[in-house]
Tab-separated table of C-alpha atoms (C1' of nucleotides) in Angstrom:
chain	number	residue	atom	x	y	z
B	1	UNK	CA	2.876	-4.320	0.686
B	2	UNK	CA	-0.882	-4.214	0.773
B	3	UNK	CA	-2.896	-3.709	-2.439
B	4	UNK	CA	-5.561	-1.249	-1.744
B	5	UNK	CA	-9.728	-2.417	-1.271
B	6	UNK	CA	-9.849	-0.208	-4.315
B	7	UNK	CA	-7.991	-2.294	-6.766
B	8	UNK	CA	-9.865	-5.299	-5.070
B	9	UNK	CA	-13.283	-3.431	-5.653
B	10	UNK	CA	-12.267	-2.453	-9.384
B	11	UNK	CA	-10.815	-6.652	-10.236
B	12	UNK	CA	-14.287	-8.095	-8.351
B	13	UNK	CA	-16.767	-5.590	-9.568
B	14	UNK	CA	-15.135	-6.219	-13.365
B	15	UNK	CA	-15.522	-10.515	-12.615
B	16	UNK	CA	-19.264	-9.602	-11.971
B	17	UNK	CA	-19.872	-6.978	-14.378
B	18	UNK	CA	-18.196	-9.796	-16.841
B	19	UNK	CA	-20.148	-12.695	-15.437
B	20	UNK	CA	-23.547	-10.893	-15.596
B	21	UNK	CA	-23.218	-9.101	-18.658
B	22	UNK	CA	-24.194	-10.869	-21.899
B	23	UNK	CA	-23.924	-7.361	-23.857
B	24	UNK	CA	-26.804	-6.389	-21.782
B	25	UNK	CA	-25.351	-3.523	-20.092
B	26	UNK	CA	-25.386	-3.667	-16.223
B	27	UNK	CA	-26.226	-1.417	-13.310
B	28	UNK	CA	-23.840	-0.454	-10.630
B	29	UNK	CA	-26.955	-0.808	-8.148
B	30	UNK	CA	-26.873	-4.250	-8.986
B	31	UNK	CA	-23.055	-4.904	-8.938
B	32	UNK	CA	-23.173	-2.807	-5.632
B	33	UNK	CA	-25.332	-5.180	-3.861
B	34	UNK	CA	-23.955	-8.548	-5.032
B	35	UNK	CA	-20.496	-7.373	-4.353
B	36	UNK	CA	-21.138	-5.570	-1.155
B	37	UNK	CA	-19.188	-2.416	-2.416
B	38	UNK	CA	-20.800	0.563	-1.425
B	39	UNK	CA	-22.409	2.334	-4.694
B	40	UNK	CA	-20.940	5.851	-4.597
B	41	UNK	CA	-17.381	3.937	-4.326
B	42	UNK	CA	-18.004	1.920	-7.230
B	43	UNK	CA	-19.167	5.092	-9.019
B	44	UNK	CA	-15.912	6.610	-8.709
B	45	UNK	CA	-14.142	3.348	-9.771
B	46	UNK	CA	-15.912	2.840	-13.301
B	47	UNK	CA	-15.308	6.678	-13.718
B	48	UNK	CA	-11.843	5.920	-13.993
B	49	UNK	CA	-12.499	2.472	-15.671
B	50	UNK	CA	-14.766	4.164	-18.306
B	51	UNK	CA	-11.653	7.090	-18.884
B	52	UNK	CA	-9.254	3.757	-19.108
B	53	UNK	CA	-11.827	2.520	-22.191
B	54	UNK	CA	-12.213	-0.702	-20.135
B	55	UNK	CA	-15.689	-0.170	-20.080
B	56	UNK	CA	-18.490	1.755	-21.662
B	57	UNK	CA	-21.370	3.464	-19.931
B	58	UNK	CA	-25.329	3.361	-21.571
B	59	UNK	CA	-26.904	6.070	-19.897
B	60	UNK	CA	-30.905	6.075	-18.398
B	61	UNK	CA	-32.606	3.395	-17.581
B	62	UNK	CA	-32.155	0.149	-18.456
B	63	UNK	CA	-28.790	1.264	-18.402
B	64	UNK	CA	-25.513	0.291	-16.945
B	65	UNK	CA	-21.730	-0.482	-17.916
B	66	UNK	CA	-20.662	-2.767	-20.333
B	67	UNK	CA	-17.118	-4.022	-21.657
B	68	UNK	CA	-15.325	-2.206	-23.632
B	69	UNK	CA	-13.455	-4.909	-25.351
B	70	UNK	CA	-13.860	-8.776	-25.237
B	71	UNK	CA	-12.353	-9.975	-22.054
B	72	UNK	CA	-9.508	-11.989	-23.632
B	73	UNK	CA	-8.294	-8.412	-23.740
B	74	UNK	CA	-9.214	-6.961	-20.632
B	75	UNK	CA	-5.571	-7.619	-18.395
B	76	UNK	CA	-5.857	-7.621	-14.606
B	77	UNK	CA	-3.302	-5.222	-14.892
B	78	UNK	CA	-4.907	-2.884	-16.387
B	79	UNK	CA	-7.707	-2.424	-13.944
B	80	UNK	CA	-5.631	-2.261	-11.009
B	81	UNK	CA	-2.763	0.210	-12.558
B	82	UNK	CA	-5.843	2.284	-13.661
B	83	UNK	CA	-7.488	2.775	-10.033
B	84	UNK	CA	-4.333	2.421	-8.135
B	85	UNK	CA	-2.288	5.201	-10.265
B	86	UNK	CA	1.142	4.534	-9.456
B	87	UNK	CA	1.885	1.163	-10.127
B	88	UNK	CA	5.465	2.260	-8.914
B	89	UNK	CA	6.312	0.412	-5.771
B	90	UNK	CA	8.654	3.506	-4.399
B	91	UNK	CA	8.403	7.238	-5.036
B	92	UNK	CA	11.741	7.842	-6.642
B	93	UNK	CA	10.746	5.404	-9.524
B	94	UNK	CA	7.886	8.091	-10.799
B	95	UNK	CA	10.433	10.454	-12.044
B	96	UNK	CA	12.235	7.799	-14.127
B	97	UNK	CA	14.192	8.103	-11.186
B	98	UNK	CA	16.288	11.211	-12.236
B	99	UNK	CA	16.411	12.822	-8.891
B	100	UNK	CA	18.132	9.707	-6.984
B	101	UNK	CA	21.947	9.826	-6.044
B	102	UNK	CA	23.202	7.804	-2.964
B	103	UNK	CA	24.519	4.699	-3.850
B	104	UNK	CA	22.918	2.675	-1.283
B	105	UNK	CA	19.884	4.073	-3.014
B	106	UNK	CA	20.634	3.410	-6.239
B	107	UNK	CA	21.301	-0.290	-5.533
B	108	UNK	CA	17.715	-1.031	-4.034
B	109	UNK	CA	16.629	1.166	-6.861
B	110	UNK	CA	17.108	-1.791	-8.530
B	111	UNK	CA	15.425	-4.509	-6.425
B	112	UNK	CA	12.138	-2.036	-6.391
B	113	UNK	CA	12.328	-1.090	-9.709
B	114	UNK	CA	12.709	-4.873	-10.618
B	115	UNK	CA	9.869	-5.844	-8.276
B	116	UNK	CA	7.511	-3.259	-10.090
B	117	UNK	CA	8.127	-5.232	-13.304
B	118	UNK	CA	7.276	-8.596	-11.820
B	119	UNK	CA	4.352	-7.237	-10.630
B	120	UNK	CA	2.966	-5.694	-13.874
B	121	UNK	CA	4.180	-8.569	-16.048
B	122	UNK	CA	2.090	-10.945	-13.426
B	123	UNK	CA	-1.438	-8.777	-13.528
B	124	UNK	CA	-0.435	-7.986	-17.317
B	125	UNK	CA	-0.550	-11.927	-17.861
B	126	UNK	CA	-4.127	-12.513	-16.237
B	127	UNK	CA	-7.230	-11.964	-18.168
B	128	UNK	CA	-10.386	-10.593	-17.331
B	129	UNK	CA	-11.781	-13.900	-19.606
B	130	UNK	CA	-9.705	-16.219	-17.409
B	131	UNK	CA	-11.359	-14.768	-14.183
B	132	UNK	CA	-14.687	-14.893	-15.589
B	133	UNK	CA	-14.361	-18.517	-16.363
B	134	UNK	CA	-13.285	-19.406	-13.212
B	135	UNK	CA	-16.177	-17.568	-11.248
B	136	UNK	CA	-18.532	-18.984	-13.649
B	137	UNK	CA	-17.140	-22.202	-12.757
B	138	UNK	CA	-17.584	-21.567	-9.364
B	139	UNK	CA	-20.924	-20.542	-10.222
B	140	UNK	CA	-21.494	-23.860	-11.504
B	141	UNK	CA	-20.844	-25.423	-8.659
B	142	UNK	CA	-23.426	-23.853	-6.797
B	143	UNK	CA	-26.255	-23.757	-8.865
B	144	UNK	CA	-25.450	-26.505	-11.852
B	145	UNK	CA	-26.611	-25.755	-15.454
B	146	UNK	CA	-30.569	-26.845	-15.559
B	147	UNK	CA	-30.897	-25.870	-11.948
B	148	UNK	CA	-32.132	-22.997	-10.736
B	149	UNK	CA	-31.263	-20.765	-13.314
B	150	UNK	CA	-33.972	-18.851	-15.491
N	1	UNK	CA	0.948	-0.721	-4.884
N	2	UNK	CA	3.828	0.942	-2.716
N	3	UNK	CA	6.656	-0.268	-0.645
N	4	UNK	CA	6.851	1.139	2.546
N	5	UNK	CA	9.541	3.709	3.357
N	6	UNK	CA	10.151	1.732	6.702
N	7	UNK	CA	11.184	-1.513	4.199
N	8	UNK	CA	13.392	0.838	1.804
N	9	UNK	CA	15.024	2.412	4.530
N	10	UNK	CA	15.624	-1.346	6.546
N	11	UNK	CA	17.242	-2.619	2.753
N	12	UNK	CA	19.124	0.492	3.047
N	13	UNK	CA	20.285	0.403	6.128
N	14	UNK	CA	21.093	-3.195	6.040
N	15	UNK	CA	23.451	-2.915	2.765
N	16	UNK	CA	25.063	0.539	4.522
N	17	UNK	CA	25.671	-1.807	7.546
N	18	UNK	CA	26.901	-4.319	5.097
N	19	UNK	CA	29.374	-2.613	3.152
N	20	UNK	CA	30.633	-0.432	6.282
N	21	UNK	CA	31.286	-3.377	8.816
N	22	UNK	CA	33.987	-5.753	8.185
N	23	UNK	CA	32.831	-7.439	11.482
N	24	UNK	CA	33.312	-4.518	13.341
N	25	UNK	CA	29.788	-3.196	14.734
N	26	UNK	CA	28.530	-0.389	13.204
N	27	UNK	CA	26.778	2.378	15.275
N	28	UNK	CA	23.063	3.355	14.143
N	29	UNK	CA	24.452	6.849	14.348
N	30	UNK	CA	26.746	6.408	11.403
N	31	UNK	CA	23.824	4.916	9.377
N	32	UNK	CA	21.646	7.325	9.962
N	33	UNK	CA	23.853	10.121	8.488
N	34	UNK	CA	25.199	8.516	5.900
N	35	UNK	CA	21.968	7.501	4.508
N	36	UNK	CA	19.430	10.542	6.106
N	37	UNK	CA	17.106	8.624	7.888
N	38	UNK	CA	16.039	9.436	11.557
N	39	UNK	CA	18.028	7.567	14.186
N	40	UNK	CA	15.023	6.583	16.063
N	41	UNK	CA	13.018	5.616	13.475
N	42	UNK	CA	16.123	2.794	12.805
N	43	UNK	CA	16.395	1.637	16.283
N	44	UNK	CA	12.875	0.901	15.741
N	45	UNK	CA	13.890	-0.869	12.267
N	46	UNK	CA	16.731	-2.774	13.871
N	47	UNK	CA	14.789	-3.933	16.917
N	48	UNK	CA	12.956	-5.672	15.035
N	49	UNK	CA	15.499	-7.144	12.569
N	50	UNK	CA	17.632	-8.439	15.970
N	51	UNK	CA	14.437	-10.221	16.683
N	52	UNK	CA	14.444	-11.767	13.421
N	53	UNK	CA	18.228	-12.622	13.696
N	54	UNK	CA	19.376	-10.996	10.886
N	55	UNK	CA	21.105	-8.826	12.830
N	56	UNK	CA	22.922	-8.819	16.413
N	57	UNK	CA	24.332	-6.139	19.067
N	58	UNK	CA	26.879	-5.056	20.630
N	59	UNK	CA	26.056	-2.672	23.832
N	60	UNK	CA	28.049	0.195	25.370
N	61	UNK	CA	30.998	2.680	23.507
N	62	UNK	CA	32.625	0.892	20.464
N	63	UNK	CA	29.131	-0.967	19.744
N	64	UNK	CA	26.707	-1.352	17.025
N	65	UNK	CA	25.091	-3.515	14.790
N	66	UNK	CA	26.722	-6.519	12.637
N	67	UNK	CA	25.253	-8.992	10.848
N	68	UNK	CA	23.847	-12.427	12.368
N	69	UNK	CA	24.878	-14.123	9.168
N	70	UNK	CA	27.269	-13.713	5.967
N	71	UNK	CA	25.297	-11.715	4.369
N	72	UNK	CA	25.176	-14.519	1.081
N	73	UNK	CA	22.221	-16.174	3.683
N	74	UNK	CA	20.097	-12.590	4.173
N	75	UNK	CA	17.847	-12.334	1.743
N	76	UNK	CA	16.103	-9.188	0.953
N	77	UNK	CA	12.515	-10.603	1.551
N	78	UNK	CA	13.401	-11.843	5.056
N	79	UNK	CA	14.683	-7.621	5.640
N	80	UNK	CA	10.873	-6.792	4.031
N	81	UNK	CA	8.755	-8.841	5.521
N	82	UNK	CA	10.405	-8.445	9.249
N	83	UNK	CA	9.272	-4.721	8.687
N	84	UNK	CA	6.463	-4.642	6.904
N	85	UNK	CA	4.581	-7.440	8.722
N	86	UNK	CA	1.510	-8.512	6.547
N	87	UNK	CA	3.236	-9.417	3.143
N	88	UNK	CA	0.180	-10.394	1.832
N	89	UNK	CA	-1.685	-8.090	-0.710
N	90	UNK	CA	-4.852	-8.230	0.791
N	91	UNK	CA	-6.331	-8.944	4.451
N	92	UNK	CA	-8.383	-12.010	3.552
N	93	UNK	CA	-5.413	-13.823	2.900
N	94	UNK	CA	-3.975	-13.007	6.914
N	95	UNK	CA	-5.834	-16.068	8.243
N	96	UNK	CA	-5.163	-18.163	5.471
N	97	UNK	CA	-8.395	-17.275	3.473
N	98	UNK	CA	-11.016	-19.179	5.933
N	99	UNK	CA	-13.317	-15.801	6.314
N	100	UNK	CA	-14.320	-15.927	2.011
N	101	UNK	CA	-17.428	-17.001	0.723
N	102	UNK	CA	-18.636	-14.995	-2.528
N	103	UNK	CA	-17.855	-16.619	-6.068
N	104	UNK	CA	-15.689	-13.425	-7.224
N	105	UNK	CA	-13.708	-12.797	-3.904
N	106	UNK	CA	-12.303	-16.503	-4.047
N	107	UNK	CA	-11.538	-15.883	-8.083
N	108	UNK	CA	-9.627	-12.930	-6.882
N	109	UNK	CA	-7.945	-14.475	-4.027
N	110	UNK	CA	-6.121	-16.544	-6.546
N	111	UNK	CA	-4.982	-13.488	-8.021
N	112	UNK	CA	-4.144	-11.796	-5.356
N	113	UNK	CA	-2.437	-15.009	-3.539
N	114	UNK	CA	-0.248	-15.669	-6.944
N	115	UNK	CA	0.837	-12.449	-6.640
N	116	UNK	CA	2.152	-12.458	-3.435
N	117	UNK	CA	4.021	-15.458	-4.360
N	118	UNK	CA	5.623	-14.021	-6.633
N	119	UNK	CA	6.598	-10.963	-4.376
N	120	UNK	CA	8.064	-12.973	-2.208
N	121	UNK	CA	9.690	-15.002	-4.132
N	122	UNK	CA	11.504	-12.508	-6.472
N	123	UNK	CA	12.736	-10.652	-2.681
N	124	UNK	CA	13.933	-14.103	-1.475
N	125	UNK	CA	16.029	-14.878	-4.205
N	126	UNK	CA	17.902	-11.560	-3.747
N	127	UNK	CA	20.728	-11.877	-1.417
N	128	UNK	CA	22.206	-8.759	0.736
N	129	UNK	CA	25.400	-9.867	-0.438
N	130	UNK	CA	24.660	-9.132	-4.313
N	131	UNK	CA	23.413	-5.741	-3.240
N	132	UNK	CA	26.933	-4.926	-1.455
N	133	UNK	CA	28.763	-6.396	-4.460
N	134	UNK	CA	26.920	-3.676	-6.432
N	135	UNK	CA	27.245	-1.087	-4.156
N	136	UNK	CA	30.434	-1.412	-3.605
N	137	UNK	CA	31.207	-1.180	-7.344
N	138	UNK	CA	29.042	1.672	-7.402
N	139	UNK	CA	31.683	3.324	-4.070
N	140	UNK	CA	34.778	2.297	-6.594
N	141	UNK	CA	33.529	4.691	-9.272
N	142	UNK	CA	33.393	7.579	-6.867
N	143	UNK	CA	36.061	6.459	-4.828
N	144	UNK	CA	38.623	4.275	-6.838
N	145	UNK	CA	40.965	1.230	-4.225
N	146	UNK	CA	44.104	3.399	-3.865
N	147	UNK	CA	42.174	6.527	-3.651
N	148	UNK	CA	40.930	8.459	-0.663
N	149	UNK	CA	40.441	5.243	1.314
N	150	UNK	CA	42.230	5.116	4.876
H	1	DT	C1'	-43.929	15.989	-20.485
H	2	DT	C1'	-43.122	14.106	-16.421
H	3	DA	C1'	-41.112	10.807	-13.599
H	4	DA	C1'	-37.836	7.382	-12.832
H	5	DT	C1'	-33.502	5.328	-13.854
H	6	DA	C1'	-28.737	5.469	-13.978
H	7	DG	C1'	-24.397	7.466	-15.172
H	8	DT	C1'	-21.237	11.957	-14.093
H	9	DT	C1'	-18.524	14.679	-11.194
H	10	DG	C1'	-16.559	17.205	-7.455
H	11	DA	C1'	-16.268	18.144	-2.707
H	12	DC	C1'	-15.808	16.538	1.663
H	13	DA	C1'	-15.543	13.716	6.061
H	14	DA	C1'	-14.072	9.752	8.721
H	15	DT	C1'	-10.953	6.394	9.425
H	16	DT	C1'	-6.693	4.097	9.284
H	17	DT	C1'	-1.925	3.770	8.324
H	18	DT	C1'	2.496	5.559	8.145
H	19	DA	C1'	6.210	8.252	9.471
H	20	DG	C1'	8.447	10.441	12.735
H	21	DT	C1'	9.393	12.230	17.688
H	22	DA	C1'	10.206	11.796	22.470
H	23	DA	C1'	11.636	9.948	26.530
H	24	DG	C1'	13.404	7.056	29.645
H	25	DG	C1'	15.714	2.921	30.406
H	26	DT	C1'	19.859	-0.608	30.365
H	27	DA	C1'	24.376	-2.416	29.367
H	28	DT	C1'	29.312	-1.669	28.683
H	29	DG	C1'	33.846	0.073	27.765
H	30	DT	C1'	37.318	3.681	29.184
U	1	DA	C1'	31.508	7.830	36.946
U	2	DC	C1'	30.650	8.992	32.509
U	3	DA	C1'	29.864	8.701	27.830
U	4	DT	C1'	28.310	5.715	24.301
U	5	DA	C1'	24.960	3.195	22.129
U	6	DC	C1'	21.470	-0.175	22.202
U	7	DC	C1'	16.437	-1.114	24.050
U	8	DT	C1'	11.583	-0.204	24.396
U	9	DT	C1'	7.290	1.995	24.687
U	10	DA	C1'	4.268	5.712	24.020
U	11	DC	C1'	2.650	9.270	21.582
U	12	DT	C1'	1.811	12.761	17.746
U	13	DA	C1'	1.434	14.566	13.157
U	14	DA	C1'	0.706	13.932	8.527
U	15	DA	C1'	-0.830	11.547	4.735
U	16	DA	C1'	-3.478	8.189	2.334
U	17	DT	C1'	-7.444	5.507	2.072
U	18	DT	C1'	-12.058	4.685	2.272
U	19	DG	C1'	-16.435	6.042	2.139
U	20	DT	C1'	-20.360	9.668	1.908
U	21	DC	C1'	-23.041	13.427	0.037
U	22	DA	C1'	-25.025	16.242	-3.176
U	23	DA	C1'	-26.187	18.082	-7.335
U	24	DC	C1'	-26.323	17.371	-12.273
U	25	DT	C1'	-27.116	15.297	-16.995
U	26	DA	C1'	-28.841	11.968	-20.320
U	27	DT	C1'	-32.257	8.666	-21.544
U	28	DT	C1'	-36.283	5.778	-21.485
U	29	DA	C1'	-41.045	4.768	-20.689
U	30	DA	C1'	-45.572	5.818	-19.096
DNA sequence: TTAATAGTTGACAATTTTAGTAAGGTATGT
DNA sequence: ACATACCTTACTAAAATTGTCAACTATTAA
């Protein structure tokens, strides 16, 4: 019951891309190296992202991603359902679960299908906002507003 | 996001022992026809859950498997978690988060850490027992009490 | 108009995990 | 003794994951 470094990847870069953003749009370059995801990786991931309409892409230079949407509406869910594709804990659930007959089987059909729900309902209820306050919290922490920053 | 086959066969398994044994100790054999999965890959599975004393053994012609405990006191997320080892979503989390430093990996953690509660919590309030309630219910359709039953 | 930036896209390789197989052993009841 | 059935480890094959490479397109600025 791992989630995948992908869906890890997609939630952190998206916190950064957030945090960093200010409508300015943002390089992966620079997401690449803060995060420490490798760049081609992260390409792949805001391919998807950018197909999901999470973000938007400004091409050339100066360029970089943006949010699509305020962040209030950005769900954690969405990113990692969009990267991770089946958000199904167990095969048989993709189908609707037409092909299933043992009854054994149909009875922990239930406890997976069940689980799946709990798990997008949790992710569904977390906002890209709430994560960006919280890292910029963090940030605070670190380097207090009037410090260091330009 | 996926379950392991080893944990959905161990559930499995565990509510086929469950229904099948009325105390008497149930062979692996019989398990693993009745519900199609490879004998030794369930010795494998039930090593492990004797270790964890939800099950016990009984050696030599006549023997099998029976439960360590009514099965009201298994719960499903003790069954998953004695196969499945790391029920944590993400690795960071395996020594208790000590290894984390950047801003946006701890705002994550708290994600990801939330929703491992949550996993384990909705498996740990599932009992074995409810599951052989319902799959037993499930047997009466197909095969009603005064039917085929010896 | 040329060069540099940065997104776009598909193919591919390396690694790791998972699932399954095999084999030999040990205990026990008939 | 012999058959049953658990016990245990080692290994292999397949699949998924992770990461890399390469070539291309759009856009900006010098």
């Amino acid at each position: 019951m791992r989630i995948s470094t992908k869906a890890q990847y997609a939630v952190r870069a998206m916190v950064d891309l957030s945090v960093h953003s200010n409508g300015r749009p943002v390089p992966l370059k620079e997401i690449s190296q803060r995060e420490e995801i490798p760049l081609n990786y992260l390409e792949q991931l805001f391919f998807r992202l950018k197909k999901a309409e999470v973000v938007a892409s400004v091409r050339g230079p100066g360029g970089g991603y943006i949010l699509a949407r305020p962040s209030a509406l950005i769900k954690v869910g969405e990113i990692v359902a969009m990267v991770e594709e089946p958000l199904n804990p167990v095969s048989c659930l993709d189908d609707g679960g037409a092909a299933c007959h043992r009854i054994s089987r149909c009875v922990t059909h239930n406890v997976w299908q069940g689980l799946g729900e709990r798990i997008r309902g949790f992710l569904d209820a977390i906002s890209l906002e709430e994560l960006t306050r919280e890292a910029q919290a963090g940030l605070d922490v670190l380097s207090p507003p009037g410090g260091t920053t330009r």
